[in-house]
Structures are given as structure tokens and as C-alpha cells.
XYZ file of C-alpha atoms in Angstrom:
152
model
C 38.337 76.940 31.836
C 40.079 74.122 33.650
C 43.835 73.421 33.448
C 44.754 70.198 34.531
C 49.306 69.655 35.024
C 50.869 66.387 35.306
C 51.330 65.387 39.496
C 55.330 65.211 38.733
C 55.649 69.273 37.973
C 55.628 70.184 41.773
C 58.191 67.158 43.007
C 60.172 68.387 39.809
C 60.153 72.071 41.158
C 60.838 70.931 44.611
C 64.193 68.936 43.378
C 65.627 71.580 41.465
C 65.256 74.152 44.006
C 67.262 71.998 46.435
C 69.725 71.168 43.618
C 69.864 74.945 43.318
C 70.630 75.370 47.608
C 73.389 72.635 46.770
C 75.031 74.765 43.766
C 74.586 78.352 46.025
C 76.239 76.028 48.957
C 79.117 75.581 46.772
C 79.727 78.542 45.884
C 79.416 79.658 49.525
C 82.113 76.919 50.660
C 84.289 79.215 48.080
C 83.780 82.171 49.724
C 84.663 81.595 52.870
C 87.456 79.541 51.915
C 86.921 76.615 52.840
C 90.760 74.386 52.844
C 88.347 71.174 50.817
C 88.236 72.821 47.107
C 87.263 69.808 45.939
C 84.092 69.470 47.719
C 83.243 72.503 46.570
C 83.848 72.534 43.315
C 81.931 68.675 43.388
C 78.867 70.796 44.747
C 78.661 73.563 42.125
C 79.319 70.909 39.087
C 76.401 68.892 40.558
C 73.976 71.056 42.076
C 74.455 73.369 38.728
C 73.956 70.924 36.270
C 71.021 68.839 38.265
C 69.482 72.142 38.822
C 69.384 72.740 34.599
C 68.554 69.291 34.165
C 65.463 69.258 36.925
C 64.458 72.996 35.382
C 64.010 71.783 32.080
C 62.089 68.598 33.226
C 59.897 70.979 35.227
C 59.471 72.926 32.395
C 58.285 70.254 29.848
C 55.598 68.939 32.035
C 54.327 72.263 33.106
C 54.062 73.066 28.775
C 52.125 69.241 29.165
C 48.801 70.831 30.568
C 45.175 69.483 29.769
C 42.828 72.223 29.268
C 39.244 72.071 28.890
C 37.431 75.134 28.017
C 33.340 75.719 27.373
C 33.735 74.949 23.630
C 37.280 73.114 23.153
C 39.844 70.626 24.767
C 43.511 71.030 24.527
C 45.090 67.614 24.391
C 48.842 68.019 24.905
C 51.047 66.213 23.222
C 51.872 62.438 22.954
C 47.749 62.033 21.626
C 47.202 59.549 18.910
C 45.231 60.630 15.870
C 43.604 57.650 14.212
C 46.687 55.332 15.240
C 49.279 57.688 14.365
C 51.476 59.615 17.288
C 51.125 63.033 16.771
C 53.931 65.280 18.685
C 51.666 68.985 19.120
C 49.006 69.632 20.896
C 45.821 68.553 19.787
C 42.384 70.803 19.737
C 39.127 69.432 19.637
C 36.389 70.821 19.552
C 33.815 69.820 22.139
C 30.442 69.787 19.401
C 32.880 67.242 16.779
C 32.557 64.723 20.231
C 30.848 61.795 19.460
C 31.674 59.286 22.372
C 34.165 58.251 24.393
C 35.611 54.888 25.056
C 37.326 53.573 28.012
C 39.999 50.561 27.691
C 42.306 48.951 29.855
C 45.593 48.281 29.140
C 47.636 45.557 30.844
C 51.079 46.753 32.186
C 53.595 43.951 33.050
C 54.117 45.010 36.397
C 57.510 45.575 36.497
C 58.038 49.315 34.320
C 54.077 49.998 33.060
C 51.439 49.735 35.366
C 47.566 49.409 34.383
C 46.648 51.991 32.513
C 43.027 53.134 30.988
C 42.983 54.175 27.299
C 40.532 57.223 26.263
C 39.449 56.871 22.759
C 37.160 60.090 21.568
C 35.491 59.271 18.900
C 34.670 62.493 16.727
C 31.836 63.265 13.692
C 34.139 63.174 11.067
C 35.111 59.865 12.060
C 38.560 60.794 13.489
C 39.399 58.800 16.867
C 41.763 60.413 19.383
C 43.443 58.100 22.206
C 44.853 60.212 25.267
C 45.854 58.781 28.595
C 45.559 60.299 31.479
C 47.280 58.743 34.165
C 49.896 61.578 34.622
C 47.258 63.762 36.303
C 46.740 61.709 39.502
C 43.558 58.828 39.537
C 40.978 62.132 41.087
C 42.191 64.613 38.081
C 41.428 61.612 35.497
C 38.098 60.465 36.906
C 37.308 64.332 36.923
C 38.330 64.970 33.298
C 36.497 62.098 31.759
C 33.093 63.098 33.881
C 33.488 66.227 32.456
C 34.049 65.271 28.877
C 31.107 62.748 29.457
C 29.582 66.007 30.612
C 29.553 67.859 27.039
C 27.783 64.454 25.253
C 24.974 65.103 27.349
């Protein structure tokens, strides 16, 4: 079994633990009385709340893993079913594969960049679109060998 996580979890972890330092820091600068209350205070309300808010980011993309087992994939989810966006994770079985398509999509440059477009295309006629770019160019190139892997 392979378990592939999006490249943002560990930069996510890393923030919030310094957001964390900043919150302990203010609480610290209390402590020892410090004559600046406001600064302290400034550094618990920020490094408190940016330390929730990074958490729960960290959080959601660690639950956004891609595994691929011997006899299933687990799509996260975000994977659209046929067209439609479907907000669980998706399980596919790796005998219903059929093919798999590659397609490029344009970005404009500016907020989406290039992207590639995995369409599975399954026995019952079904066709699942995934992308991948979230874990890294060598985790996508290495997922889609190894789905092209089971069609053999």
C-alpha cells in the first residue's frame, strides 16, 4: 500500500508550529512582566489564532491522501464522477479500470498554472477525473505509472 499527501502538509506543519513559538512567546513576555502588555497580548491573539487556523489547514490536507493498495485506489475528495463534483472520497476498484486518459489543461498564468487532467475510464462506463498536481510533478508521474501498471 502506497499513501501519497499533498507537498503543502509539511510547510503547513512547519507554520503552525512557529505560530505556536509566537503564542508560547507571548505568554512568556507575561510572565516575566514585561512593562509592553500590548505586545504581548498582540502575540498570543496572533500566534493563537494563526496556530488554529494553520492546524486545521494541516489537518485537511493530511485527511487529502491518495492511496493505492493491491486491489483498490482511494481518490480523495474533489474527484469528478461522470462530470459531477463529488465531495467524499472515491474507491475504485483496480479490476473496474479500463484506461486512463491524460489531458492538459491551459491555466492563464496568472492564478492556475498548467495542469494535466486524469480521466479513468471504468467497465461500467463510469469516468473519474482526478488531478494530481498537489503531490509534487515525481509523486504524479509515479502514481499514473503505477495505475498504468494494473492495465497491464
Amino acid at each position: 500500500m502506497k499513501k501519497y499527501i499533498s507537498t503543502a502538509t509539511k510547510p503547513l506543519l512547519i507554520v503552525a508550529v512557529i505560530c505556536g513559538a509566537i503564542f508560547l512567546m507571548g505568554i512568556a513576555l507575561i510572565l516575566i512582566e514585561v512593562p509592553n502588555i500590548g505586545l504581548s497580548i498582540g502575540l498570543i491573539l496572533m500566534g493563537g489564532f494563526l496556530c488554529i487556523l494553520f492546524l486545521a489547514c494541516y489537518f485537511v490536507e493530511k485527511s487529502r491522501a491518495l492511496i493505492i493498495d493491491t486491489d483498490k485506489i482511494v481518490f480523495p475528495r474533489g474527484a469528478r464522477i461522470n462530470g459531477a463534483t463529488v465531495f467524499r472520497k472515491t474507491v475504485v476498484s483496480v479490476s473496474d479500470i479500463k484506461s486512463i486518459e491524460s489531458n492538459l489543461f491551459k491555466g492563464d498564468g496568472l492564478v492556475a498554472k498548467d495542469t494535466n487532467l486524469y480521466t479513468l475510464r471504468l467497465t461500467d462506463s463510469k469516468k473519474i477525473t482526478v488531478t494530481l498536481y498537489a503531490y509534487g510533478k515525481q509523486a504524479e508521474t509515479e502514481i499514473v505509472e503505477e495505475i498504468e501498471a494494473f492495465l497491464i
